[in-house]
Amino acid sequence: DADVTQTPRNRITKTGKRIMLECSQTKGHDRMYWYRQDPGLGLRLIYYSFDVKDINKGEISDGYSVSRQAQAKFSLSLESAIPNQTALYFCATSDLRETQYFGPGTRLLVL
Amino acid sequence: GESVGLHLPTLSVQEGDNSIINCAYSNSASDYFIWYKQESGKGPQFIIDIRSNMDKRQGQRVTVLLNKTVKHLSLQIAATQPGDSAVYFCAENRSSGGSYIPTFGRGTSLIVHP
């Protein structure tokens, strides 16, 4: 969905490095989410934010942090990347109906 | 703990057949359910939703059925087409402070043979 963009689309990094994944949306939604997707495990929620001043941990927040810089921007950081953080990462927004609108994903490989 | 799961990880059908994808949920407090479709290389996309005060909802070629008694959700796709090939996820939404937080199932891969 072009209304939700993620950068970079692919990233290779080394163990111990700090990286940031960025998400921007033009849908005007207050609610934003970060998920990771692993084969056979579906989508798991990392962090979510209901407005600029609101940050909440999801199911698997350890090793991650987020920043909600503005209504339209929600970034995910890995302070010290480790190989088991290799995954596909999705940003999403939601409207008042709670339908999620996903970005195209960022494929991360931690060596 | 509470969870959402799918019975069949892979479903293969012939073009033109009807497809049924199933989902079991265990959180009796969930009252809003959504089906998403994820095509290769893309993020999940909304297909159809249903609230717990309904047991059936129809869209274009898709129908969602909800059986609260046995905590079961299904997605029916009529006249399945090759373009329907994708991974399908059900998501249950549980209330958290007045808002809904989704929990996704593992997904079912639908393969449509021409």
PDB file of C-alpha atoms in Angstrom, chain A:
ATOM      1  CA  ASP A   1       0.000   0.000   0.000  1.00  0.00           C
ATOM      2  CA  ALA A   2       1.670   3.218  -1.172  1.00  0.00           C
ATOM      3  CA  ASP A   3       0.066   5.112   1.714  1.00  0.00           C
ATOM      4  CA  VAL A   4       2.425   3.359   4.140  1.00  0.00           C
ATOM      5  CA  THR A   5       6.086   3.368   3.193  1.00  0.00           C
ATOM      6  CA  GLN A   6       9.055   1.710   4.818  1.00  0.00           C
ATOM      7  CA  THR A   7      12.756   2.353   4.439  1.00  0.00           C
ATOM      8  CA  PRO A   8      14.984   0.581   3.783  1.00  0.00           C
ATOM      9  CA  ARG A   9      13.292  -2.307   1.961  1.00  0.00           C
ATOM     10  CA  ASN A  10      16.272  -4.571   2.518  1.00  0.00           C
ATOM     11  CA  ARG A  11      19.106  -4.353   5.011  1.00  0.00           C
ATOM     12  CA  ILE A  12      22.078  -6.500   5.878  1.00  0.00           C
ATOM     13  CA  THR A  13      23.908  -5.709   9.085  1.00  0.00           C
ATOM     14  CA  LYS A  14      26.344  -7.304  11.486  1.00  0.00           C
ATOM     15  CA  THR A  15      25.827  -8.488  15.031  1.00  0.00           C
ATOM     16  CA  GLY A  16      26.126  -5.642  17.517  1.00  0.00           C
ATOM     17  CA  LYS A  17      25.301  -2.863  15.091  1.00  0.00           C
ATOM     18  CA  ARG A  18      22.564  -0.345  15.761  1.00  0.00           C
ATOM     19  CA  ILE A  19      20.031   0.040  12.981  1.00  0.00           C
ATOM     20  CA  MET A  20      16.854   1.977  12.453  1.00  0.00           C
ATOM     21  CA  LEU A  21      13.879   1.084  10.309  1.00  0.00           C
ATOM     22  CA  GLU A  22      11.607   3.917   9.318  1.00  0.00           C
ATOM     23  CA  CYS A  23       7.923   4.088   8.546  1.00  0.00           C
ATOM     24  CA  SER A  24       5.881   6.931   7.126  1.00  0.00           C
ATOM     25  CA  GLN A  25       2.178   7.139   6.381  1.00  0.00           C
ATOM     26  CA  THR A  26      -0.055   9.544   4.523  1.00  0.00           C
ATOM     27  CA  LYS A  27      -3.340   8.027   5.685  1.00  0.00           C
ATOM     28  CA  GLY A  28      -3.749  10.452   8.574  1.00  0.00           C
ATOM     29  CA  HIS A  29      -4.135   7.637  11.081  1.00  0.00           C
ATOM     30  CA  ASP A  30      -3.205   8.140  14.705  1.00  0.00           C
ATOM     31  CA  ARG A  31      -2.413   4.485  15.361  1.00  0.00           C
ATOM     32  CA  MET A  32       0.798   2.859  14.185  1.00  0.00           C
ATOM     33  CA  TYR A  33       2.358  -0.554  14.774  1.00  0.00           C
ATOM     34  CA  TRP A  34       5.544  -2.518  14.216  1.00  0.00           C
ATOM     35  CA  TYR A  35       5.439  -6.277  13.582  1.00  0.00           C
ATOM     36  CA  ARG A  36       7.949  -8.916  12.721  1.00  0.00           C
ATOM     37  CA  GLN A  37       7.153 -11.902  10.569  1.00  0.00           C
ATOM     38  CA  ASP A  38       9.019 -15.183  10.730  1.00  0.00           C
ATOM     39  CA  PRO A  39       8.268 -18.266   8.630  1.00  0.00           C
ATOM     40  CA  GLY A  40       5.507 -20.323  10.209  1.00  0.00           C
ATOM     41  CA  LEU A  41       4.927 -17.852  13.026  1.00  0.00           C
ATOM     42  CA  GLY A  42       2.744 -15.244  11.425  1.00  0.00           C
ATOM     43  CA  LEU A  43       2.924 -11.630  12.561  1.00  0.00           C
ATOM     44  CA  ARG A  44       4.012 -10.728  16.063  1.00  0.00           C
ATOM     45  CA  LEU A  45       3.526  -7.282  17.539  1.00  0.00           C
ATOM     46  CA  ILE A  46       6.674  -5.468  18.703  1.00  0.00           C
ATOM     47  CA  TYR A  47       5.436  -1.997  19.650  1.00  0.00           C
ATOM     48  CA  TYR A  48       2.411   0.158  18.989  1.00  0.00           C
ATOM     49  CA  SER A  49       1.463   3.791  19.359  1.00  0.00           C
ATOM     50  CA  PHE A  50      -1.969   5.348  19.486  1.00  0.00           C
ATOM     51  CA  ASP A  51      -0.721   8.928  19.154  1.00  0.00           C
ATOM     52  CA  VAL A  52       2.492  10.949  19.222  1.00  0.00           C
ATOM     53  CA  LYS A  53       2.810  10.799  23.007  1.00  0.00           C
ATOM     54  CA  ASP A  54       1.843   7.171  23.361  1.00  0.00           C
ATOM     55  CA  ILE A  55       4.210   4.176  23.157  1.00  0.00           C
ATOM     56  CA  ASN A  56       3.245   0.634  24.175  1.00  0.00           C
ATOM     57  CA  LYS A  57       5.118  -2.642  24.246  1.00  0.00           C
ATOM     58  CA  GLY A  58       3.796  -5.516  22.259  1.00  0.00           C
ATOM     59  CA  GLU A  59       4.334  -9.232  22.523  1.00  0.00           C
ATOM     60  CA  ILE A  60       8.069  -9.205  21.686  1.00  0.00           C
ATOM     61  CA  SER A  61       9.536  -5.796  22.549  1.00  0.00           C
ATOM     62  CA  ASP A  62      12.826  -6.985  24.087  1.00  0.00           C
ATOM     63  CA  GLY A  63      15.803  -5.832  22.023  1.00  0.00           C
ATOM     64  CA  TYR A  64      13.781  -3.163  20.229  1.00  0.00           C
ATOM     65  CA  SER A  65      12.855   0.460  20.823  1.00  0.00           C
ATOM     66  CA  VAL A  66      10.625   2.878  18.938  1.00  0.00           C
ATOM     67  CA  SER A  67      10.159   6.577  18.400  1.00  0.00           C
ATOM     68  CA  ARG A  68       7.001   8.332  17.290  1.00  0.00           C
ATOM     69  CA  GLN A  69       8.409  11.544  15.903  1.00  0.00           C
ATOM     70  CA  ALA A  70       5.165  12.791  14.425  1.00  0.00           C
ATOM     71  CA  GLN A  71       1.726  11.479  13.592  1.00  0.00           C
ATOM     72  CA  ALA A  72       3.015  10.271  10.251  1.00  0.00           C
ATOM     73  CA  LYS A  73       6.312   8.716  11.375  1.00  0.00           C
ATOM     74  CA  PHE A  74       7.112   5.722  13.553  1.00  0.00           C
ATOM     75  CA  SER A  75      10.631   4.309  13.628  1.00  0.00           C
ATOM     76  CA  LEU A  76      11.913   1.027  15.016  1.00  0.00           C
ATOM     77  CA  SER A  77      15.449   0.643  16.355  1.00  0.00           C
ATOM     78  CA  LEU A  78      17.546  -2.376  17.113  1.00  0.00           C
ATOM     79  CA  GLU A  79      20.112  -1.082  19.579  1.00  0.00           C
ATOM     80  CA  SER A  80      22.472  -4.027  19.187  1.00  0.00           C
ATOM     81  CA  ALA A  81      21.355  -6.358  16.438  1.00  0.00           C
ATOM     82  CA  ILE A  82      21.601 -10.120  16.909  1.00  0.00           C
ATOM     83  CA  PRO A  83      21.110 -12.914  14.351  1.00  0.00           C
ATOM     84  CA  ASN A  84      17.741 -14.041  15.737  1.00  0.00           C
ATOM     85  CA  GLN A  85      16.377 -10.614  14.820  1.00  0.00           C
ATOM     86  CA  THR A  86      16.686 -11.635  11.193  1.00  0.00           C
ATOM     87  CA  ALA A  87      13.110 -11.358   9.943  1.00  0.00           C
ATOM     88  CA  LEU A  88      10.653  -9.456   7.802  1.00  0.00           C
ATOM     89  CA  TYR A  89       9.448  -6.298   9.550  1.00  0.00           C
ATOM     90  CA  PHE A  90       6.137  -4.613   8.829  1.00  0.00           C
ATOM     91  CA  CYS A  91       4.830  -1.236   9.833  1.00  0.00           C
ATOM     92  CA  ALA A  92       1.065  -0.743   9.916  1.00  0.00           C
ATOM     93  CA  THR A  93      -1.466   1.951  10.665  1.00  0.00           C
ATOM     94  CA  SER A  94      -5.072   1.573  11.671  1.00  0.00           C
ATOM     95  CA  ASP A  95      -8.222   3.569  11.470  1.00  0.00           C
ATOM     96  CA  LEU A  96     -11.010   3.757  14.023  1.00  0.00           C
ATOM     97  CA  ARG A  97     -12.436   0.512  12.622  1.00  0.00           C
ATOM     98  CA  GLU A  98      -9.181  -1.137  13.667  1.00  0.00           C
ATOM     99  CA  THR A  99      -8.430  -2.355  10.147  1.00  0.00           C
ATOM    100  CA  GLN A 100      -4.658  -2.494   9.700  1.00  0.00           C
ATOM    101  CA  TYR A 101      -2.952  -1.038   6.639  1.00  0.00           C
ATOM    102  CA  PHE A 102       0.492  -2.508   6.125  1.00  0.00           C
ATOM    103  CA  GLY A 103       3.620  -1.191   4.489  1.00  0.00           C
ATOM    104  CA  PRO A 104       5.598  -3.277   1.993  1.00  0.00           C
ATOM    105  CA  GLY A 105       7.971  -4.639   4.635  1.00  0.00           C
ATOM    106  CA  THR A 106      11.681  -4.452   5.398  1.00  0.00           C
ATOM    107  CA  ARG A 107      13.736  -7.597   5.027  1.00  0.00           C
ATOM    108  CA  LEU A 108      16.512  -7.591   7.644  1.00  0.00           C
ATOM    109  CA  LEU A 109      19.444  -9.969   7.772  1.00  0.00           C
ATOM    110  CA  VAL A 110      21.738  -9.889  10.804  1.00  0.00           C
ATOM    111  CA  LEU A 111      25.022 -11.680  10.242  1.00  0.00           C
TER     112      LEU A 111
END
